[in-house]
Amino acid sequence: MVPSKAEHLKNVAERARAIMEKENVEALVASSCENFYYLSGHPSTFMYTLRMNEVALAVMFRDPSRRTVIIMNEFEAAGVPADLPECELRTYPTWVDVDDPLGLRGGNYEGRRPVNHQVQEMFGLLGQVLAEHGIGGGRVAVELNSMRYPAVNALREAVPGLEFTEAGAILTELRALKTPWEIAQLRKSCEYAEIGIAETIKGIRAGSSAAEIADAFRLALLTHADGSSSRFHMISVGAHFAPAHIFDTRPGQPGDLIKFDVGVDVAGYGSDIARTFVLGTPSDMVKRIYSALRAGHDRLLELIEPGLPMKRAFDEVMPLIRRSGLPNYNRGHLGHSAGLSLAAEEAPFLSPSEETVFRPGMVICLETPYYGYGVGSIMIEDMVLVTDNGCERLNKLSRDLISL
Amino acid sequence: MVPSKAEHLKNVAERARAIMEKENVEALVASSCENFYYLSGHPSTFMYTLRMNEVALAVMFRDPSRRTVIIMNEFEAAGVPADLPECELRTYPTWVDVDDPLGLRGGNYEGRRPVNHQVQEMFGLLGQVLAEHGIGGGRVAVELNSMRYPAVNALREAVPGLEFTEAGAILTELRALKTPWEIAQLRKSCEYAEIGIAETIKGIRAGSSAAEIADAFRLALLTHADGSSSRFHMISVGAHFAPAHIFDTRPGQPGDLIKFDVGVDVAGYGSDIARTFVLGTPSDMVKRIYSALRAGHDRLLELIEPGLPMKRAFDEVMPLIRRSGLPNYNRGHLGHSAGLSLAAEEAPFLSPSEETVFRPGMVICLETPYYGYGVGSIMIEDMVLVTDNGCERLNKLSRDLISL
């Protein structure tokens, strides 16, 4: 059976309320791109595409008899489906007018519209909504650490009497466990990323540049993976390992490494996987490095199981890689949770300080990236689902260093 | 002659220093995605693609004998070209390791790497750089209003003795006037956007959905416009005018409006143009609305000239549209500057409060968008270059409502 998005949203709300209970929080307010979508079920184009900050709010209440309130400008709000479960829509006017020439909604806004987005109006509406729900002096969790500086000041001015706490830890805890619907999106996202890589490598030869390979990857997604979009494609050729916004047009040479570190968007969820290829025959140094990383990666796949603290994975695998031929290997983490984050990596991390344990339903990226001056980039990255007794790889491409 | 990027950066630095002189600012610090690129000449992938905030700084000094300092993590910094003019690179360690197995740079970082990006290290380096340049108690302009709340606190902690002022107005003034190199990118960006629209409409017919049209637009750019990428493509079919992150798959019906509001990236610069089509014959209401908007749009094209305050354009055209058949027309602005902003619109705006005058070298989007419940979206948007005696349209598509 295909998992339903409505069930997903219900599951998120139930778990959110349990955490709110534990943390003594009356309401949870999402204002960032990913978290607004997570709590409301509706992605904001102003946030996702135009990268605007603090343009909509999703307010979830601890009291399960109260529906989540979406606070949004009228223009974007016109796209919120009428059947969005458990949500109530409240709008505020922005610079864009919406006309009602057929009298479908009853009356146009006739006030003077602002020149651009004003957070004051939005936070004013938040104050009203909280007051209507009787949250006067209670604790409200908001994303203080993700908001821009003037937005936090505007929030405090608009809703002066309330005690705000940081919502980051609550949202991290919630997002770390995926619902069946989320797992289905991430499966597809991994599948599409692998289709993209598999199609792209068919055309790579000595002389191919990172720019050509990046274009081929985007084209492969459009034509072979259901028209999907890349979230990121860090493709490097040869020694030029640094991430590039404008891709390198230098032709690849025999012996050059070709690295794909890519993610594909499916319904707002993104994979993060990596594979490395070589034009012709790899050097002995590359073989040695690859084999050390591979030993670490394979060990990560073996050791993950429910109940294991994430730091234990780091503590065991980092020395293994160093012993296996890369004595200087160094890195802040060897993997991370993934899903909604547009930055690909999100907490919890497989890092020396992470006490969180692996739990069934987590989707984790395992990675042992290497970047070397004069060498380039070597990466193996898999996305796995933590299961009841270990983990399942969501992607299937060979973990070998393959010659093209 | 093709304008050079080095000349562009020199031009930006000269004008920045003139404003810093006028505002009595010792150093100008860019921390946002677009402004970091603007001052340094190098786009950060962490910012552009992974949407990370405050991960690199560009520090420009009023003293022209001092080079701009780029503060960046080592991983991204490896991609900064060695010949970036007038820049000096300073790096700090992040969670990604960069190895030096061939001894090309001299020594690996052996300290413990953080789990993820830490602003503290970056701002600490900023404090050092400012101190080395003798800026002890002087005024330093930073992007306070674009930074996240905890970043501002970390900045104040890391550099306690300094007086910070808001850099927003300085950067807006600078960016509003385009250099020849920037105008060349924007010309190409308009050309590509129009190629994308022209190619896409060839395949549109009754039954086409917004999702299909959006995919066709992306494919047209990849295959007919030099592999370029869309920055945004707000494509609507029929009455569903709200911007969509996940596109609508409902098939278009005879009489439906098809609206393209799109921007294409060229070297970090983006067009913002719009055109409207109709499947078959438009209704009388659509004809009436289109003709009112068109009257306003054509008047905007006529009246723009150097020296005219932007608010005058709004004040003249808004009542004209209302008199021409849309008595309820309302909106915060009728156009905006454009170029670097990923949100497409940037200040100054053609709004009732804008005192800024049109100047040769500005690139402005003129728009008269209409959104109506039960009707859909109708838009004409042109990108123009302000010239010595008027303006030049950078895009060429017909301004008529065209039937498909």
Short mmCIF file of C-alpha atoms in Angstrom, two decimals, chain A:
data_model
loop_
_atom_site.label_atom_id
_atom_site.label_comp_id
_atom_site.label_asym_id
_atom_site.label_seq_id
_atom_site.Cartn_x
_atom_site.Cartn_y
_atom_site.Cartn_z
CA MET A 1 0.00 0.00 0.00
CA VAL A 2 1.27 3.47 -0.85
CA PRO A 3 1.76 5.43 2.38
CA SER A 4 -0.44 8.52 2.52
CA LYS A 5 0.65 12.08 3.10
CA ALA A 6 -2.35 12.63 5.36
CA GLU A 7 -1.14 9.79 7.60
CA HIS A 8 2.34 11.32 7.55
CA LEU A 9 1.05 14.68 8.74
CA LYS A 10 -0.99 13.02 11.46
CA ASN A 11 2.04 11.05 12.63
CA VAL A 12 4.18 14.22 12.74
CA ALA A 13 1.50 16.07 14.72
CA GLU A 14 1.14 13.24 17.24
CA ARG A 15 4.86 13.00 17.86
CA ALA A 16 5.19 16.78 17.99
CA ARG A 17 2.53 16.94 20.69
CA ALA A 18 4.28 14.27 22.74
CA ILE A 19 7.51 16.31 22.65
CA MET A 20 5.62 19.53 23.43
CA GLU A 21 4.12 17.79 26.45
CA LYS A 22 7.56 16.64 27.62
CA GLU A 23 9.10 20.10 27.05
CA ASN A 24 6.14 21.99 28.49
CA VAL A 25 5.60 23.96 25.30
CA GLU A 26 2.11 25.28 24.41
CA ALA A 27 2.69 25.94 20.72
CA LEU A 28 5.36 25.16 18.14
CA VAL A 29 5.91 27.77 15.41
CA ALA A 30 7.76 26.91 12.18
CA SER A 31 9.10 29.81 10.13
CA SER A 32 11.90 28.25 8.06
CA CYS A 33 11.44 26.81 4.59
CA GLU A 34 11.72 23.14 5.46
CA ASN A 35 9.98 23.27 8.83
CA PHE A 36 7.04 25.29 7.55
CA TYR A 37 6.49 22.55 4.96
CA TYR A 38 7.04 19.84 7.58
CA LEU A 39 4.36 21.09 9.96
CA SER A 40 1.86 22.42 7.41
CA GLY A 41 2.24 19.92 4.56
CA HIS A 42 2.40 22.81 2.10
CA PRO A 43 5.68 24.06 0.58
CA SER A 44 6.03 27.83 0.18
CA THR A 45 7.43 28.89 -3.20
CA PHE A 46 8.50 32.21 -1.73
CA MET A 47 10.71 30.20 0.63
CA TYR A 48 11.80 27.31 -1.61
CA THR A 49 12.28 29.10 -4.90
CA LEU A 50 12.69 32.78 -4.06
CA ARG A 51 14.57 31.97 -0.84
CA MET A 52 12.66 34.50 1.18
CA ASN A 53 12.87 34.21 4.94
CA GLU A 54 10.05 34.47 7.48
CA VAL A 55 7.20 34.86 4.99
CA ALA A 56 4.85 32.26 6.43
CA LEU A 57 4.28 30.55 9.76
CA ALA A 58 2.84 27.18 10.77
CA VAL A 59 1.54 27.17 14.34
CA MET A 60 0.91 23.77 15.91
CA PHE A 61 -0.77 23.59 19.32
CA ARG A 62 -0.15 21.08 22.07
CA ASP A 63 -3.91 20.80 22.49
CA PRO A 64 -4.89 18.15 19.89
CA SER A 65 -8.38 19.60 19.50
CA ARG A 66 -6.87 22.71 17.86
CA ARG A 67 -5.98 22.67 14.21
CA THR A 68 -2.60 23.89 13.00
CA VAL A 69 -2.84 27.50 11.82
CA ILE A 70 -1.07 28.51 8.60
CA ILE A 71 -0.26 32.23 8.46
CA MET A 72 0.55 33.21 4.88
CA ASN A 73 0.13 36.07 2.42
CA GLU A 74 -3.02 35.88 0.24
CA PHE A 75 -1.09 35.30 -2.97
CA GLU A 76 0.66 32.16 -1.81
CA ALA A 77 -2.29 31.10 0.30
CA ALA A 78 -4.40 30.79 -2.85
CA GLY A 79 -2.36 27.66 -3.61
CA VAL A 80 -2.97 25.92 -0.28
CA PRO A 81 -5.27 22.98 -1.03
CA ALA A 82 -8.70 23.29 0.55
CA ASP A 83 -8.35 19.74 1.88
CA LEU A 84 -5.05 20.20 3.70
CA PRO A 85 -5.77 18.10 6.76
CA GLU A 86 -5.97 19.59 10.21
CA CYS A 87 -5.09 23.09 9.04
CA GLU A 88 -6.73 26.47 9.23
CA LEU A 89 -5.57 29.28 6.96
CA ARG A 90 -5.09 32.92 8.04
CA THR A 91 -3.86 35.45 5.53
CA TYR A 92 -2.30 38.89 5.56
CA PRO A 93 -1.96 41.33 2.65
CA THR A 94 1.37 41.69 0.85
CA TRP A 95 2.67 43.66 -2.15
CA VAL A 96 0.89 41.40 -4.64
CA ASP A 97 -2.81 42.03 -5.13
CA VAL A 98 -5.33 39.27 -5.63
CA ASP A 99 -8.50 40.41 -7.37
CA ASP A 100 -11.95 38.88 -7.04
CA PRO A 101 -13.75 39.99 -10.20
CA LEU A 102 -16.28 37.16 -10.02
CA GLY A 103 -17.09 37.74 -6.34
CA LEU A 104 -15.87 34.25 -5.39
CA ARG A 105 -14.36 35.23 -2.05
CA GLY A 106 -16.18 38.40 -1.23
CA GLY A 107 -14.42 41.72 -1.52
CA ASN A 108 -11.00 43.01 -2.50
CA TYR A 109 -8.38 44.33 -0.10
CA GLU A 110 -8.42 48.06 -0.73
CA GLY A 111 -5.71 49.25 1.65
CA ARG A 112 -2.37 50.47 0.44
CA ARG A 113 -0.11 47.50 -0.17
CA PRO A 114 3.46 47.44 1.16
CA VAL A 115 6.38 47.67 -1.29
CA ASN A 116 7.64 44.24 -0.27
CA HIS A 117 7.19 41.61 2.44
CA GLN A 118 6.73 43.01 5.94
CA VAL A 119 7.30 40.62 8.84
CA GLN A 120 5.43 42.94 11.19
CA GLU A 121 2.03 42.10 9.72
CA MET A 122 2.75 38.38 9.85
CA PHE A 123 3.93 38.41 13.45
CA GLY A 124 1.00 40.63 14.40
CA LEU A 125 -1.29 37.91 13.10
CA LEU A 126 0.69 35.33 15.09
CA GLY A 127 0.06 37.37 18.24
CA GLN A 128 -3.68 37.40 17.48
CA VAL A 129 -3.80 33.67 16.80
CA LEU A 130 -1.96 32.84 20.03
CA ALA A 131 -4.23 35.16 22.01
CA GLU A 132 -7.36 33.61 20.47
CA HIS A 133 -6.10 30.23 21.62
CA GLY A 134 -5.58 31.54 25.14
CA ILE A 135 -1.80 31.32 25.05
CA GLY A 136 -1.04 34.42 27.03
CA GLY A 137 2.06 33.86 29.08
CA GLY A 138 2.86 30.29 28.05
CA ARG A 139 5.96 28.90 26.49
CA VAL A 140 5.98 29.05 22.71
CA ALA A 141 8.79 27.38 20.76
CA VAL A 142 9.95 29.37 17.71
CA GLU A 143 12.92 29.00 15.36
CA LEU A 144 14.93 31.84 16.89
CA ASN A 145 18.24 30.43 15.65
CA SER A 146 17.12 30.24 12.03
CA MET A 147 15.46 33.64 11.87
CA ARG A 148 17.16 36.73 10.66
CA TYR A 149 18.16 39.21 13.28
CA PRO A 150 15.52 41.87 12.49
CA ALA A 151 12.79 39.22 12.35
CA VAL A 152 13.49 38.18 15.94
CA ASN A 153 13.28 41.80 17.01
CA ALA A 154 10.02 42.27 15.08
CA LEU A 155 8.58 39.11 16.65
CA ARG A 156 9.38 40.33 20.16
CA GLU A 157 7.82 43.68 19.40
CA ALA A 158 4.68 42.20 17.86
CA VAL A 159 4.11 39.62 20.62
CA PRO A 160 5.56 41.30 23.68
CA GLY A 161 4.11 39.30 26.58
CA LEU A 162 5.20 35.80 25.60
CA GLU A 163 8.06 33.59 26.60
CA PHE A 164 9.77 32.16 23.51
CA THR A 165 12.03 29.14 23.56
CA GLU A 166 14.20 27.75 20.77
CA ALA A 167 12.34 25.21 18.60
CA GLY A 168 15.45 23.76 16.91
CA ALA A 169 15.95 20.73 19.14
CA ILE A 170 12.26 19.75 19.00
CA LEU A 171 12.22 19.90 15.21
CA THR A 172 15.50 17.98 14.93
CA GLU A 173 14.16 15.21 17.15
CA LEU A 174 10.93 15.05 15.15
CA ARG A 175 12.54 15.11 11.72
CA ALA A 176 15.13 12.45 12.57
CA LEU A 177 12.42 9.74 12.54
CA LYS A 178 10.85 9.38 9.12
CA THR A 179 7.26 8.43 8.44
CA PRO A 180 6.43 5.75 5.82
CA TRP A 181 5.43 8.50 3.38
CA GLU A 182 8.78 10.25 3.88
CA ILE A 183 10.66 6.98 3.40
CA ALA A 184 8.80 6.45 0.13
CA GLN A 185 9.91 9.89 -1.13
CA LEU A 186 13.52 9.25 -0.10
CA ARG A 187 13.55 5.83 -1.80
CA LYS A 188 12.45 7.45 -5.02
CA SER A 189 14.94 10.26 -4.55
CA CYS A 190 17.79 7.74 -4.22
CA GLU A 191 16.55 5.81 -7.22
CA TYR A 192 16.44 8.96 -9.34
CA ALA A 193 19.92 10.05 -8.23
CA GLU A 194 21.29 6.66 -9.27
CA ILE A 195 19.49 6.80 -12.61
CA GLY A 196 21.06 10.22 -13.11
CA ILE A 197 24.56 8.93 -12.38
CA ALA A 198 24.13 5.74 -14.41
CA GLU A 199 22.85 7.62 -17.46
CA THR A 200 25.48 10.33 -17.19
CA ILE A 201 28.52 8.07 -17.00
CA LYS A 202 27.56 6.50 -20.34
CA GLY A 203 28.72 9.69 -22.04
CA ILE A 204 31.86 10.47 -20.02
CA ARG A 205 35.24 10.12 -21.70
CA ALA A 206 38.67 11.76 -21.57
CA GLY A 207 38.00 15.38 -22.47
CA SER A 208 34.68 15.62 -20.59
CA SER A 209 34.52 18.66 -18.32
CA ALA A 210 32.65 19.09 -15.03
CA ALA A 211 30.34 21.55 -16.82
CA GLU A 212 29.43 19.01 -19.50
CA ILE A 213 28.92 16.26 -16.94
CA ALA A 214 26.73 18.52 -14.79
CA ASP A 215 24.55 19.37 -17.81
CA ALA A 216 24.30 15.70 -18.73
CA PHE A 217 23.25 14.84 -15.18
CA ARG A 218 20.45 17.44 -15.20
CA LEU A 219 19.32 16.25 -18.61
CA ALA A 220 19.32 12.61 -17.46
CA LEU A 221 17.03 13.50 -14.55
CA LEU A 222 14.67 15.42 -16.80
CA THR A 223 14.47 12.71 -19.41
CA HIS A 224 14.97 9.46 -17.45
CA ALA A 225 13.85 10.20 -13.89
CA ASP A 226 10.33 11.54 -14.17
CA GLY A 227 11.40 15.13 -14.87
CA SER A 228 12.96 15.41 -11.43
CA SER A 229 15.30 18.23 -10.40
CA SER A 230 18.73 18.13 -8.89
CA ARG A 231 18.99 19.73 -5.47
CA PHE A 232 22.75 19.76 -5.75
CA HIS A 233 25.29 18.05 -7.95
CA MET A 234 28.80 18.52 -6.74
CA ILE A 235 30.60 17.02 -9.68
CA SER A 236 34.35 17.27 -9.81
CA VAL A 237 36.85 16.27 -12.47
CA GLY A 238 40.51 15.75 -11.69
CA ALA A 239 42.21 17.72 -8.96
CA HIS A 240 39.58 20.49 -8.90
CA PHE A 241 37.62 19.17 -5.94
CA ALA A 242 36.21 22.40 -4.52
CA PRO A 243 32.43 22.76 -4.85
CA ALA A 244 31.59 25.01 -7.81
CA HIS A 245 28.58 27.20 -8.44
CA ILE A 246 29.76 27.89 -11.98
CA PHE A 247 31.14 24.62 -13.31
CA ASP A 248 34.63 24.08 -14.58
CA THR A 249 35.03 23.73 -18.36
CA ARG A 250 38.55 22.27 -18.29
CA PRO A 251 38.64 18.91 -20.09
CA GLY A 252 39.27 15.80 -18.00
CA GLN A 253 42.55 13.98 -18.58
CA PRO A 254 43.35 10.24 -18.48
CA GLY A 255 43.71 9.17 -14.85
CA ASP A 256 41.43 11.94 -13.57
CA LEU A 257 38.93 11.18 -10.83
CA ILE A 258 35.28 11.94 -11.56
CA LYS A 259 33.22 12.40 -8.41
CA PHE A 260 29.43 12.68 -8.14
CA ASP A 261 27.99 13.93 -4.85
CA VAL A 262 24.34 14.49 -5.72
CA GLY A 263 20.82 14.87 -4.41
CA VAL A 264 17.50 14.81 -6.24
CA ASP A 265 14.31 16.45 -5.06
CA VAL A 266 11.16 14.38 -4.66
CA ALA A 267 8.25 16.20 -3.05
CA GLY A 268 10.61 18.35 -1.01
CA TYR A 269 12.80 15.44 0.11
CA GLY A 270 16.34 14.93 -1.06
CA SER A 271 18.83 12.11 -1.39
CA ASP A 272 22.52 12.64 -0.74
CA ILE A 273 24.70 9.95 -2.29
CA ALA A 274 28.16 9.86 -3.83
CA ARG A 275 30.23 7.70 -6.13
CA THR A 276 33.66 8.08 -7.70
CA PHE A 277 34.89 7.02 -11.13
CA VAL A 278 38.23 7.26 -12.85
CA LEU A 279 39.12 8.05 -16.46
CA GLY A 280 41.17 4.98 -17.33
CA THR A 281 43.50 3.55 -14.73
CA PRO A 282 43.74 4.95 -11.19
CA SER A 283 47.14 5.77 -9.72
CA ASP A 284 48.47 3.65 -6.87
CA MET A 285 47.86 6.51 -4.48
CA VAL A 286 44.21 6.74 -5.52
CA LYS A 287 43.83 2.97 -5.11
CA ARG A 288 45.30 3.15 -1.63
CA ILE A 289 43.06 6.03 -0.56
CA TYR A 290 39.97 4.41 -2.07
CA SER A 291 40.62 1.15 -0.32
CA ALA A 292 41.02 2.87 3.08
CA LEU A 293 37.74 4.78 2.63
CA ARG A 294 35.99 1.67 1.37
CA ALA A 295 37.07 -0.28 4.46
CA GLY A 296 35.58 2.43 6.64
CA HIS A 297 32.41 2.67 4.60
CA ASP A 298 31.80 -1.08 4.62
CA ARG A 299 32.31 -1.15 8.36
CA LEU A 300 29.74 1.64 8.80
CA LEU A 301 27.21 -0.42 6.84
CA GLU A 302 27.89 -3.40 9.09
CA LEU A 303 27.80 -1.79 12.48
CA ILE A 304 24.66 0.34 12.33
CA GLU A 305 21.89 -1.10 14.44
CA PRO A 306 19.15 0.25 16.65
CA GLY A 307 20.37 1.32 20.07
CA LEU A 308 23.95 2.08 19.03
CA PRO A 309 24.98 5.66 19.90
CA MET A 310 26.02 7.54 16.76
CA LYS A 311 29.31 8.58 18.29
CA ARG A 312 30.27 4.92 18.55
CA ALA A 313 30.10 4.61 14.76
CA PHE A 314 32.50 7.55 14.44
CA ASP A 315 34.79 6.33 17.19
CA GLU A 316 35.16 2.91 15.60
CA VAL A 317 35.43 3.85 11.93
CA MET A 318 37.69 6.91 12.06
CA PRO A 319 40.65 4.91 13.49
CA LEU A 320 39.89 2.06 11.08
CA ILE A 321 40.30 4.39 8.08
CA ARG A 322 43.52 5.74 9.57
CA ARG A 323 44.87 2.23 10.08
CA SER A 324 43.82 1.21 6.56
CA GLY A 325 46.19 3.52 4.72
CA LEU A 326 45.09 7.09 5.42
CA PRO A 327 46.90 8.00 8.68
CA ASN A 328 46.00 11.71 8.34
CA TYR A 329 42.29 11.21 7.68
CA ASN A 330 40.34 13.84 9.58
CA ARG A 331 36.76 15.02 9.51
CA GLY A 332 34.01 16.37 11.76
CA HIS A 333 31.53 13.57 11.06
CA LEU A 334 31.09 10.38 9.04
CA GLY A 335 27.42 10.80 8.23
CA HIS A 336 24.22 12.60 9.00
CA SER A 337 20.47 12.49 8.94
CA ALA A 338 18.87 13.70 5.71
CA GLY A 339 15.52 14.39 4.17
CA LEU A 340 14.10 17.88 4.15
CA SER A 341 17.29 19.89 4.60
CA LEU A 342 18.27 21.86 1.50
CA ALA A 343 21.81 21.86 2.88
CA ALA A 344 21.72 18.04 2.47
CA GLU A 345 23.17 17.40 5.92
CA GLU A 346 21.08 17.70 9.04
CA ALA A 347 21.39 16.62 12.66
CA PRO A 348 21.93 14.13 14.19
CA PHE A 349 25.46 13.51 12.91
CA LEU A 350 27.77 10.50 13.19
CA SER A 351 30.21 12.63 15.15
CA PRO A 352 32.34 12.09 18.25
CA SER A 353 29.91 14.13 20.38
CA GLU A 354 26.59 12.65 19.23
CA GLU A 355 24.83 10.72 22.00
CA THR A 356 21.69 10.05 19.91
CA VAL A 357 21.20 6.36 19.17
CA PHE A 358 20.20 4.86 15.83
CA ARG A 359 16.50 4.07 15.74
CA PRO A 360 14.39 2.19 13.20
CA GLY A 361 12.86 4.69 10.77
CA MET A 362 15.87 6.99 10.65
CA VAL A 363 17.31 7.72 7.22
CA ILE A 364 21.04 8.32 7.46
CA CYS A 365 23.75 9.16 4.96
CA LEU A 366 27.03 7.34 5.54
CA GLU A 367 30.03 9.05 4.04
CA THR A 368 33.81 8.96 4.08
CA PRO A 369 34.76 11.84 1.77
CA TYR A 370 38.33 12.59 0.82
CA TYR A 371 39.64 15.77 -0.77
CA GLY A 372 43.30 16.18 -1.59
CA TYR A 373 45.29 18.97 -3.23
CA GLY A 374 46.68 17.66 -6.51
CA VAL A 375 44.51 14.52 -6.24
CA GLY A 376 40.85 15.54 -6.29
CA SER A 377 37.83 14.10 -4.58
CA ILE A 378 37.10 10.49 -3.65
CA MET A 379 33.73 9.70 -2.12
CA ILE A 380 31.49 6.79 -1.33
CA GLU A 381 28.19 7.87 0.20
CA ASP A 382 25.17 5.66 0.78
CA MET A 383 21.77 6.52 2.14
CA VAL A 384 20.40 3.90 4.51
CA LEU A 385 17.20 3.26 6.39
CA VAL A 386 17.73 2.03 9.92
CA THR A 387 15.69 -1.16 10.36
CA ASP A 388 14.79 -3.35 13.33
CA ASN A 389 18.06 -5.23 13.17
CA GLY A 390 20.50 -3.20 11.08
CA CYS A 391 20.11 -1.01 8.04
CA GLU A 392 18.88 -1.19 4.48
CA ARG A 393 20.76 0.61 1.70
CA LEU A 394 18.35 2.80 -0.24
CA ASN A 395 20.75 3.06 -3.16
CA LYS A 396 22.24 0.20 -5.10
CA LEU A 397 25.16 1.37 -7.26
CA SER A 398 28.39 -0.55 -6.91
CA ARG A 399 30.71 0.75 -4.21
CA ASP A 400 33.77 -0.02 -6.35
CA LEU A 401 35.99 2.55 -7.98
CA ILE A 402 34.91 2.12 -11.59
CA SER A 403 37.02 2.99 -14.62
CA LEU A 404 35.32 4.88 -17.44
#
